[in-house]
XYZ file of C-alpha atoms in Angstrom:
711
model
C 126.498 130.315 70.023
C 125.586 129.787 73.306
C 122.758 127.258 74.888
C 121.514 127.080 78.099
C 119.219 124.569 79.501
C 116.936 123.539 83.234
C 118.261 120.325 84.719
C 116.020 119.515 87.201
C 117.565 116.605 89.118
C 116.310 113.248 88.473
C 115.517 112.292 92.753
C 113.663 114.892 94.865
C 115.122 115.797 97.562
C 115.664 113.252 100.823
C 112.135 115.059 102.538
C 109.839 113.091 100.106
C 112.085 109.813 101.271
C 109.269 108.442 103.500
C 106.781 107.067 99.999
C 109.859 104.242 100.184
C 109.686 104.130 103.499
C 108.620 101.186 105.020
C 106.803 99.989 108.071
C 109.151 100.147 109.946
C 110.954 103.070 108.781
C 113.987 100.884 107.941
C 116.134 102.121 104.989
C 118.158 99.714 102.752
C 120.040 98.670 100.057
C 116.581 96.443 99.707
C 114.214 99.439 100.260
C 115.697 100.769 97.261
C 115.407 97.009 95.167
C 112.014 96.535 95.708
C 110.359 100.498 95.392
C 113.133 100.200 92.445
C 110.244 96.663 91.398
C 107.114 98.762 91.737
C 108.537 101.590 89.664
C 108.894 98.924 86.646
C 105.829 97.384 87.273
C 104.138 101.259 87.203
C 106.171 102.070 84.760
C 104.520 99.160 82.355
C 101.663 99.861 83.257
C 101.407 103.486 81.729
C 103.087 101.959 79.039
C 99.887 99.448 77.883
C 98.021 102.237 78.569
C 99.557 104.224 76.233
C 99.269 100.872 73.650
C 96.612 100.799 73.843
C 95.038 104.644 73.818
C 96.346 104.759 70.432
C 94.377 101.449 69.478
C 91.453 103.477 70.227
C 91.737 106.156 67.797
C 90.715 106.223 64.411
C 94.430 107.363 63.130
C 96.636 106.638 66.062
C 98.032 110.407 66.749
C 95.642 112.964 68.908
C 96.269 116.598 66.653
C 97.126 118.970 69.143
C 98.941 121.876 70.734
C 100.033 123.140 73.442
C 102.957 124.973 75.445
C 104.844 122.844 78.081
C 107.411 123.209 80.585
C 111.172 122.090 79.811
C 111.470 118.519 82.529
C 114.773 116.295 82.825
C 113.352 113.751 80.239
C 113.555 117.088 77.595
C 116.541 118.516 78.518
C 117.299 121.555 76.274
C 120.356 120.679 75.189
C 120.297 120.275 71.213
C 121.421 124.827 71.274
C 118.539 124.869 68.700
C 116.283 128.513 68.820
C 113.330 129.028 68.319
C 111.319 132.894 67.953
C 109.449 133.573 70.499
C 110.195 130.686 72.774
C 112.064 131.214 76.137
C 114.461 128.796 77.287
C 112.467 127.805 80.024
C 109.303 127.217 77.597
C 109.327 124.495 74.413
C 106.004 123.964 72.535
C 105.361 120.789 72.321
C 102.996 119.218 68.971
C 101.427 116.346 69.764
C 101.519 114.878 67.114
C 102.710 112.120 67.062
C 101.696 108.791 69.040
C 104.818 109.185 71.777
C 103.880 112.862 72.391
C 100.215 112.300 72.255
C 100.642 108.591 75.076
C 103.352 110.754 77.273
C 101.746 113.796 77.737
C 98.170 111.328 78.482
C 99.916 109.759 80.854
C 101.328 112.847 82.063
C 97.952 114.493 82.960
C 96.513 111.017 84.698
C 95.820 111.728 88.316
C 98.701 108.353 89.343
C 100.835 110.124 87.165
C 100.270 113.967 89.445
C 100.950 111.944 93.140
C 103.426 109.864 92.292
C 105.566 112.969 89.812
C 108.495 113.243 92.578
C 107.428 110.626 94.630
C 110.470 108.444 93.012
C 113.866 108.469 94.996
C 117.263 106.813 95.910
C 115.728 103.905 92.779
C 118.094 101.418 90.469
C 117.838 99.993 87.251
C 116.604 97.092 86.652
C 117.367 94.905 83.662
C 115.271 92.667 81.694
C 118.243 91.454 80.691
C 121.733 90.754 80.350
C 123.725 95.106 79.711
C 125.559 94.056 76.304
C 121.882 93.877 74.935
C 120.440 96.742 76.247
C 120.471 99.256 72.226
C 121.883 102.610 74.323
C 125.002 100.437 75.874
C 126.759 98.835 72.237
C 127.635 95.617 73.947
C 130.504 97.419 75.183
C 132.140 97.239 71.752
C 132.815 100.578 69.949
C 136.412 99.549 69.283
C 137.177 96.644 71.466
C 136.776 93.039 69.605
C 136.626 89.654 70.555
C 138.025 86.845 67.554
C 137.970 83.676 68.307
C 141.044 81.747 67.841
C 140.118 78.764 66.408
C 142.741 74.861 66.046
C 142.842 74.001 62.552
C 140.328 74.569 59.410
C 136.616 76.869 60.107
C 134.445 73.103 59.357
C 131.125 75.230 59.801
C 129.672 72.905 62.588
C 128.804 75.247 65.729
C 129.403 72.128 68.180
C 132.813 71.156 66.254
C 134.406 74.689 66.395
C 133.269 75.561 69.434
C 135.247 72.828 70.594
C 138.848 73.812 68.721
C 139.094 77.370 69.906
C 142.032 78.039 71.524
C 142.280 81.346 72.768
C 140.245 84.928 71.151
C 142.244 88.057 70.063
C 141.171 91.941 71.344
C 141.442 94.787 68.845
C 139.774 96.906 66.396
C 140.818 97.075 62.861
C 139.733 99.524 60.712
C 140.776 99.664 57.243
C 139.425 103.243 54.968
C 140.884 105.655 52.015
C 142.900 108.640 52.624
C 142.691 110.746 52.410
C 139.030 110.529 53.454
C 136.388 111.204 51.529
C 134.180 114.031 52.162
C 131.265 111.867 53.271
C 132.836 109.914 56.310
C 130.966 111.022 60.213
C 133.343 113.392 61.486
C 133.901 112.319 64.051
C 134.961 108.910 65.698
C 133.599 106.731 68.024
C 135.972 108.259 70.403
C 134.624 111.441 69.358
C 137.727 113.005 67.538
C 138.505 114.695 64.187
C 138.999 111.270 62.311
C 141.535 113.883 60.393
C 144.518 112.594 63.036
C 143.963 109.094 63.425
C 140.615 106.583 64.021
C 141.851 105.260 67.477
C 142.629 108.242 69.180
C 141.670 108.601 73.451
C 142.011 104.072 73.021
C 143.784 103.369 76.748
C 146.944 101.512 77.026
C 147.119 97.522 76.484
C 149.519 97.977 79.412
C 148.359 94.893 82.147
C 146.406 96.610 85.317
C 145.122 95.380 88.581
C 141.410 95.778 89.451
C 139.232 94.601 91.907
C 136.328 93.651 91.474
C 132.451 93.196 93.589
C 130.444 89.973 91.926
C 127.226 91.296 93.846
C 124.566 87.858 93.412
C 121.369 89.431 94.546
C 118.908 86.428 93.354
C 117.690 83.602 90.898
C 114.159 83.150 89.761
C 112.277 79.606 88.258
C 116.476 77.508 88.498
C 115.411 74.442 87.040
C 114.486 71.222 89.761
C 117.683 68.926 89.845
C 115.874 67.063 93.183
C 114.266 64.529 93.130
C 111.113 66.756 94.856
C 111.059 69.184 92.399
C 113.035 71.650 93.936
C 117.097 72.512 94.257
C 119.627 73.677 97.104
C 121.502 76.180 95.216
C 124.607 77.979 95.810
C 127.348 80.058 93.858
C 130.048 79.742 92.906
C 133.360 82.357 90.900
C 135.420 81.560 88.382
C 137.870 84.138 87.387
C 140.820 83.594 85.760
C 142.650 81.168 88.542
C 140.897 81.634 90.183
C 137.793 80.314 92.226
C 135.051 81.262 94.694
C 132.307 78.721 96.261
C 129.244 80.035 98.529
C 129.038 76.530 99.169
C 128.232 76.272 102.938
C 125.747 79.075 102.417
C 123.117 77.449 100.075
C 119.788 77.755 100.635
C 117.837 74.357 101.047
C 114.413 73.512 98.701
C 114.543 76.683 96.875
C 113.997 77.412 92.860
C 114.102 80.884 93.790
C 116.847 82.174 96.334
C 117.612 84.831 98.089
C 120.954 85.086 97.648
C 122.288 88.670 99.098
C 125.922 87.860 98.851
C 128.979 90.736 97.709
C 132.780 89.071 96.059
C 135.616 90.207 96.068
C 138.126 89.427 93.376
C 141.432 90.949 92.669
C 142.097 90.524 88.549
C 144.249 91.729 86.004
C 143.440 92.354 83.104
C 143.861 91.156 80.201
C 144.935 87.653 81.901
C 141.372 87.493 84.215
C 138.782 89.342 81.952
C 136.027 86.597 81.694
C 134.274 86.426 84.290
C 132.739 82.747 84.992
C 129.204 83.096 87.978
C 127.794 79.642 88.136
C 124.485 78.724 90.332
C 125.152 75.051 91.565
C 122.709 72.560 93.011
C 123.928 71.027 96.124
C 124.011 67.384 97.321
C 124.457 65.552 100.706
C 125.563 62.671 98.849
C 127.594 62.331 95.490
C 128.702 65.028 93.410
C 127.201 68.733 92.821
C 125.308 69.621 90.015
C 125.771 72.476 87.723
C 122.467 74.088 87.145
C 124.066 76.621 84.553
C 125.838 80.311 84.658
C 126.889 82.864 82.377
C 129.571 84.714 81.527
C 130.605 88.579 81.264
C 133.396 89.943 80.055
C 134.903 92.634 81.935
C 137.616 93.759 79.874
C 135.022 94.682 77.468
C 132.953 96.481 80.337
C 136.475 98.237 82.335
C 137.569 99.843 79.248
C 133.866 100.787 77.155
C 133.593 104.272 77.247
C 130.384 103.834 78.996
C 131.626 102.955 81.541
C 130.581 100.621 83.181
C 132.930 100.377 85.907
C 130.357 101.877 89.126
C 126.797 102.415 87.467
C 126.024 105.997 89.165
C 122.404 106.492 91.613
C 120.193 108.491 90.361
C 120.686 110.481 93.788
C 124.411 112.013 96.197
C 124.335 110.883 98.610
C 126.959 110.680 101.651
C 125.737 108.793 103.922
C 122.899 106.306 104.534
C 121.460 103.673 102.419
C 121.677 105.143 98.946
C 125.178 106.027 100.139
C 127.876 107.085 96.867
C 129.898 103.977 96.000
C 132.205 104.587 93.227
C 136.439 105.902 93.833
C 135.608 109.267 91.910
C 133.083 111.256 92.849
C 130.734 112.654 90.571
C 132.568 116.135 90.098
C 135.711 113.988 89.480
C 134.157 111.922 86.727
C 132.151 114.765 84.792
C 136.278 116.746 84.890
C 137.853 113.208 83.287
C 134.605 113.273 81.540
C 135.412 116.743 79.450
C 139.211 116.287 79.661
C 138.934 113.449 77.617
C 136.525 114.687 75.065
C 138.493 117.377 74.827
C 135.863 119.898 76.206
C 135.921 123.523 78.151
C 134.733 122.856 81.552
C 132.864 122.017 83.946
C 132.306 125.304 85.608
C 130.440 126.164 88.531
C 128.749 129.153 89.894
C 125.346 129.892 92.099
C 123.649 126.237 91.164
C 124.654 127.049 87.191
C 127.469 124.076 85.541
C 128.949 125.496 82.501
C 130.526 122.696 80.188
C 131.681 124.258 76.855
C 128.553 126.057 74.604
C 126.636 124.643 76.921
C 125.226 126.085 80.875
C 122.288 123.614 82.194
C 121.145 124.868 85.673
C 118.644 123.629 88.664
C 115.100 124.292 88.551
C 114.032 127.026 91.552
C 112.706 124.070 93.484
C 115.454 121.596 93.442
C 117.741 125.420 93.839
C 116.157 126.526 97.142
C 116.834 122.898 98.537
C 120.222 122.475 97.478
C 121.808 126.272 98.260
C 122.067 124.935 102.099
C 123.669 121.988 100.988
C 128.122 121.448 100.882
C 127.116 119.395 98.101
C 125.215 121.525 95.620
C 127.860 120.783 92.903
C 128.134 116.716 92.777
C 124.255 117.416 92.563
C 125.159 119.130 89.690
C 127.891 116.904 88.076
C 125.027 114.012 88.918
C 121.903 115.742 87.035
C 124.545 116.235 84.158
C 125.784 112.912 84.305
C 123.033 111.160 83.540
C 122.495 113.548 80.289
C 125.773 112.684 78.950
C 124.340 111.459 75.764
C 122.986 114.408 75.163
C 126.505 115.635 73.918
C 126.982 116.072 70.915
C 129.463 113.758 69.202
C 131.321 112.687 72.748
C 127.981 111.717 74.350
C 126.674 108.437 75.203
C 124.531 106.829 77.958
C 126.483 105.772 81.033
C 125.639 103.197 82.951
C 123.660 103.854 85.912
C 123.300 101.633 89.380
C 121.296 98.894 87.870
C 120.501 95.240 88.621
C 120.668 92.930 85.723
C 118.888 89.704 84.413
C 121.321 87.775 83.011
C 120.513 84.533 82.197
C 122.253 80.534 83.197
C 122.617 78.351 80.703
C 124.489 74.242 80.874
C 127.015 73.229 78.373
C 125.177 69.609 78.418
C 122.065 71.137 77.668
C 122.921 73.818 74.773
C 120.409 76.562 74.020
C 118.345 75.957 76.914
C 117.292 78.916 79.891
C 117.904 77.199 83.495
C 116.554 80.145 85.518
C 117.503 84.159 85.410
C 120.259 85.518 88.058
C 120.259 88.955 88.831
C 123.433 91.179 89.854
C 125.810 92.955 88.691
C 129.081 94.028 89.065
C 131.740 97.247 89.963
C 135.290 97.720 89.366
C 137.493 100.165 90.436
C 141.399 100.245 89.356
C 144.468 99.659 92.126
C 145.902 102.388 91.278
C 142.539 104.818 92.266
C 141.569 105.923 95.684
C 140.307 103.080 98.229
C 136.285 103.215 96.941
C 134.937 102.017 100.487
C 133.740 99.194 101.938
C 131.134 96.414 99.969
C 127.403 97.573 99.727
C 125.222 95.044 102.736
C 123.364 93.739 100.371
C 122.484 90.409 102.539
C 118.601 89.474 102.892
C 116.694 91.156 104.743
C 116.047 89.306 108.756
C 111.914 88.661 109.301
C 111.041 90.579 112.341
C 108.612 88.629 114.971
C 105.396 89.861 115.328
C 102.410 87.886 117.743
C 98.139 88.902 116.595
C 96.393 88.701 118.082
C 92.623 88.253 117.824
C 89.766 88.327 120.039
C 86.653 86.542 118.792
C 84.066 88.171 120.825
C 80.357 86.927 119.176
C 78.969 85.963 116.493
C 75.031 87.492 114.854
C 72.712 85.704 112.137
C 74.619 82.670 111.452
C 73.007 80.592 108.959
C 70.800 77.384 110.496
C 71.541 74.739 109.291
C 70.266 71.477 111.341
C 66.918 70.598 113.093
C 66.870 70.431 117.122
C 66.621 66.349 118.526
C 62.919 66.242 120.063
C 60.865 69.737 118.672
C 62.217 70.590 115.166
C 63.977 73.102 115.514
C 66.309 75.272 113.370
C 69.329 75.476 115.287
C 73.175 75.870 114.969
C 75.771 74.522 117.000
C 78.129 77.258 116.680
C 82.172 77.599 116.567
C 84.679 79.783 115.379
C 88.285 78.933 113.891
C 91.343 80.779 113.003
C 94.686 80.136 111.426
C 96.994 82.673 109.743
C 99.911 80.327 108.751
C 97.940 77.081 107.517
C 95.494 74.966 108.136
C 97.722 73.413 110.639
C 97.760 76.477 112.126
C 94.054 76.389 112.827
C 93.116 77.199 116.700
C 88.842 76.893 117.578
C 87.130 78.931 120.218
C 84.485 76.681 121.650
C 81.077 75.614 121.125
C 78.488 77.436 121.435
C 75.368 74.950 121.571
C 71.720 74.653 120.412
C 72.116 78.523 119.029
C 68.071 79.284 117.980
C 68.880 82.496 115.731
C 72.669 83.000 114.443
C 73.820 84.797 117.861
C 76.856 83.045 119.202
C 78.684 84.950 122.673
C 82.742 83.465 122.671
C 84.774 86.109 124.322
C 87.637 83.761 123.563
C 91.502 84.729 121.984
C 93.427 83.501 119.331
C 97.414 84.245 119.367
C 99.032 83.547 116.094
C 102.904 84.070 116.332
C 105.013 84.698 113.204
C 107.362 85.983 111.097
C 107.711 88.948 109.007
C 108.919 91.117 105.880
C 107.706 94.287 105.779
C 109.158 94.791 102.398
C 107.418 91.750 100.736
C 104.219 92.019 102.749
C 105.377 87.814 103.803
C 105.014 85.853 106.424
C 107.977 83.533 106.462
C 108.178 80.302 107.707
C 111.641 77.763 108.425
C 110.072 74.420 108.552
C 111.212 70.281 107.445
C 109.242 69.872 104.177
C 109.221 65.459 105.902
C 110.313 63.636 108.379
C 113.380 63.070 106.297
C 115.170 66.158 105.159
C 118.282 66.751 106.833
C 117.024 70.945 107.124
C 114.356 72.763 107.363
C 112.827 74.925 104.480
C 111.938 78.451 104.264
C 108.752 79.556 102.230
C 107.074 82.805 102.339
C 103.491 83.640 102.618
C 101.131 86.060 102.294
C 99.478 88.077 105.201
C 96.242 86.944 105.882
C 93.664 86.358 108.650
C 91.557 83.766 108.037
C 88.652 83.280 109.502
C 85.615 80.364 109.420
C 82.731 79.858 111.197
C 80.925 76.179 111.418
C 78.075 74.462 112.804
C 79.556 71.513 114.982
C 77.801 67.654 114.569
C 78.397 65.124 116.996
C 78.098 62.204 115.437
C 79.336 63.097 112.075
C 81.727 65.545 109.718
C 81.244 69.051 110.387
C 79.637 71.308 108.736
C 81.227 74.428 106.667
C 79.511 77.462 107.340
C 81.345 80.278 105.960
C 84.275 81.843 106.255
C 86.222 85.479 105.826
C 89.305 86.152 104.479
C 91.478 89.424 105.883
C 94.334 90.635 104.441
C 96.514 91.917 106.837
C 97.857 94.822 105.045
C 95.041 95.736 103.236
C 91.315 94.805 104.368
C 87.585 96.506 104.571
C 87.487 98.726 108.056
C 84.995 96.814 110.758
C 81.407 97.303 110.827
C 80.457 99.837 114.553
C 77.227 96.959 114.864
C 76.077 93.427 113.645
C 73.050 95.508 111.211
C 76.030 97.789 109.376
C 77.658 94.459 108.468
C 77.235 93.323 104.701
C 79.287 92.411 101.648
C 78.929 94.898 100.728
C 81.922 96.006 102.873
C 84.038 93.478 100.911
C 84.030 95.702 97.876
C 87.496 95.559 95.826
C 86.529 99.148 94.128
C 88.237 101.228 96.512
C 84.744 102.479 96.745
C 85.796 101.097 100.779
C 88.454 102.690 103.272
C 91.487 99.285 104.561
C 93.332 99.475 107.372
C 96.649 97.971 107.629
C 97.553 96.748 110.696
C 100.465 96.810 110.802
C 100.613 100.969 110.969
C 96.829 100.955 113.318
C 98.187 97.976 115.680
C 95.468 97.761 116.763
C 91.096 97.599 115.687
C 87.542 96.069 116.432
C 84.371 95.939 113.767
C 81.512 92.830 112.465
C 83.052 91.440 109.428
C 81.098 89.130 107.327
C 81.299 86.018 106.422
C 80.398 84.209 103.464
C 80.531 81.301 100.503
C 80.269 81.623 96.861
C 78.025 80.074 94.486
C 78.402 78.160 91.850
C 77.991 81.410 89.393
C 80.706 83.186 91.784
C 78.126 85.213 94.243
C 78.834 85.315 97.381
C 76.304 84.551 100.350
C 75.819 86.399 103.847
C 76.037 83.230 105.936
C 76.993 85.001 109.671
C 78.363 88.525 110.922
C 81.110 88.338 113.568
C 82.273 90.142 116.225
C 86.089 90.437 116.512
C 89.541 92.652 118.505
C 92.456 92.248 115.974
C 95.616 93.282 118.336
C 99.108 93.708 116.848
C 101.773 93.877 118.923
C 105.743 93.060 117.945
C 107.415 89.949 120.184
C 109.079 92.138 122.694
C 105.604 94.532 123.592
C 104.026 90.497 123.387
C 106.833 89.684 126.034
C 106.107 92.250 128.390
C 101.840 92.243 128.172
C 101.151 88.292 127.909
C 98.109 87.252 127.186
C 96.466 83.015 127.589
C 94.920 81.116 124.822
C 91.495 81.170 125.219
C 90.251 82.571 128.324
C 93.049 81.789 130.467
C 95.777 83.435 132.549
C 97.052 85.709 132.084
C 94.849 88.610 130.825
C 92.108 86.118 131.301
C 88.832 86.534 128.926
C 85.340 86.377 131.289
C 83.013 83.822 130.535
C 79.859 84.705 127.809
C 76.946 85.231 129.259
C 74.875 82.749 127.059
C 71.118 82.129 126.773
C 70.105 79.248 129.385
C 70.008 76.752 126.366
C 73.417 76.423 124.770
C 74.174 73.234 126.377
C 75.128 69.728 124.830
C 71.634 67.745 125.198
C 72.928 64.609 125.944
C 75.795 65.455 128.730
C 73.450 67.411 130.633
C 69.532 65.173 130.195
C 68.219 67.602 134.046
C 69.177 70.130 132.088
C 67.424 68.890 128.573
C 63.647 68.168 130.223
C 63.868 71.195 132.163
C 64.756 73.584 128.589
C 63.887 70.952 125.921
C 60.785 69.024 127.400
C 59.679 70.954 129.910
C 60.092 74.207 128.133
C 58.097 73.102 124.634
C 55.247 70.173 125.946
C 55.002 72.164 129.811
C 50.899 72.276 128.486
C 50.777 68.661 127.089
C 52.999 67.223 130.164
C 50.344 69.200 132.417
C 47.200 68.007 130.651
C 49.207 64.673 130.214
C 49.128 64.364 134.139
C 45.654 65.644 134.822
C 43.534 63.446 132.500
C 46.420 60.223 133.544
C 45.325 61.255 137.487
C 41.835 61.753 136.436
C 42.051 57.824 135.200
C 43.337 56.819 137.818
C 40.541 58.074 140.075
C 38.144 56.524 137.113
C 39.717 52.873 137.969
C 39.885 53.285 141.102
C 36.394 54.044 141.386
C 35.280 51.324 138.954
C 37.614 49.185 140.703
C 35.933 50.192 144.032
C 32.005 49.972 143.490
C 32.063 45.699 143.673
C 32.816 45.626 146.518
C 30.982 48.291 148.535
C 28.070 47.437 146.712
C 28.812 43.836 148.243
C 29.189 44.907 151.844
C 26.409 47.091 151.544
C 23.413 44.078 150.680
C 24.711 41.812 153.346
C 24.540 44.311 155.981
C 28.179 44.363 157.188
């Protein structure tokens, strides 16, 4: 009986790679890593949704019956025949909770939208590779037995100190002739009538090239008084030791190493790899934070092929370049030969292995028919489904990053952090695998953010005028990108009676940015006595605040707005359209990524939060945000504030906008005269009249005497 299955490749063709491109269009291994992290997060969200679906169902089931096309995850390689069902269709029952949840997740808009956008991803395991259930701890046939000196006491700590070595091998005790209820094949997939250790590799010494990739560490235990650590990596394999002390990461508990170490080993002598993370100290010996140990020999001889992970997509160039010494067709041929089955036979987008035939979907066939490596794509897709083969099938190791806990022998059982890494192994008698992957940490790109504060409007009036008692504010705007120590301020618009302010003032913020992580990178010394600079990463957020300047007391804070440079609301066209509704986070407000749009101008609201967390509008600001690379900024320089080069015009402020005690004449003109003009005129008239009356009464007695005397 021959079985046929539609094989949909695990990865979309490279024309959809744009889904993973970062802001620069430049792809490297970290592109794949961060995309995989996002995919893992989305997958966990879907699992939580599935769980919530069944918690809301009265009986935990959705009794439905649907026809669904066969997909990659439902590769029909079982060989079963159902009348009335075509080979490319199968009856999909939703009577089980698992099937129902899978169906609901497939109908979700997000799942449909991103169905084919996941490409060139890798698997990120939250634990060690050997503890994953599908890999059987790499002990399918090769087991390790500790050898002790003396008798066993039952005390784990004491017994561990008495270990003098280990024996690796396999023991099998069985009846002969074999009982009928015994499984019909061995661990390696052979007939047990001819022995249980068929297919076991030779125990002759073998030389292996080992590549150890150390990606990053997380949540390391602090070793210094400042609550930080200066970690670096040390590798030990047999009698060889590699130390990366010169490249320690200063004051980090979550360091990114991005290192690849190459060691030549000989099995079985050099089988245990020890990876240590040490804390660098300027004075004294370095402290060990933690270590992890990996049995390379078990991995090398495992049928799960833990030597080099299989990528999800075959590429001969680029960041997803195939890195194994053997191509997918060669690996598949070897597996078929070792399993003693016929094949593989390739023809017109199909591959036949034994009694099973696999073919690409029409969409994949349309793309790969014009490429040279169609057989490699076919073989790789079959390798990812190798576990579906009866008897000889098993899960093969995918391209991955494993997360290993770190332990300190002096603190047994207490985790000291986690290490993300993976190991590749290549026999020295095979063709060279080519250069190692470059996983060195990405270098941040230098940018310059220019923010022009044009105007403000409807700013709350905080002060009372000294002479008149009118409500007013002396408005100015602050802004920063890296932190309050990076703060820049406009000049002050004095005596704003309506909340309007005019500035025409430019802020300039140079910064280094990691596109993939959406973080600003800052290198600075934590204190005056620090030996070197510490790298820290912060979100790319522009903070703008509006303040009221006071002459004899602290300035009053009026409001603020924080703009995430990767996703902030599009500015309103005018002040009237600017409101707090622009700050909604429910997806109803269009957002802007300044790293893509480069330049934007508009109005944004200032606000303060009340005690009940409600927002209160306290003003509006008209700003222009312009992002340039370092090279663009050097070609088109601009000055701070209104200075050269590319100066801004002085704002056309009202005549009443000035500091009263520095301009007494203006104070008389615009404050006293403007508000008390008629009172002053009346007072002058009254004073003149009084003077005239006084002069009149003063002159009457003398004039009367002269008149009487006839003078």
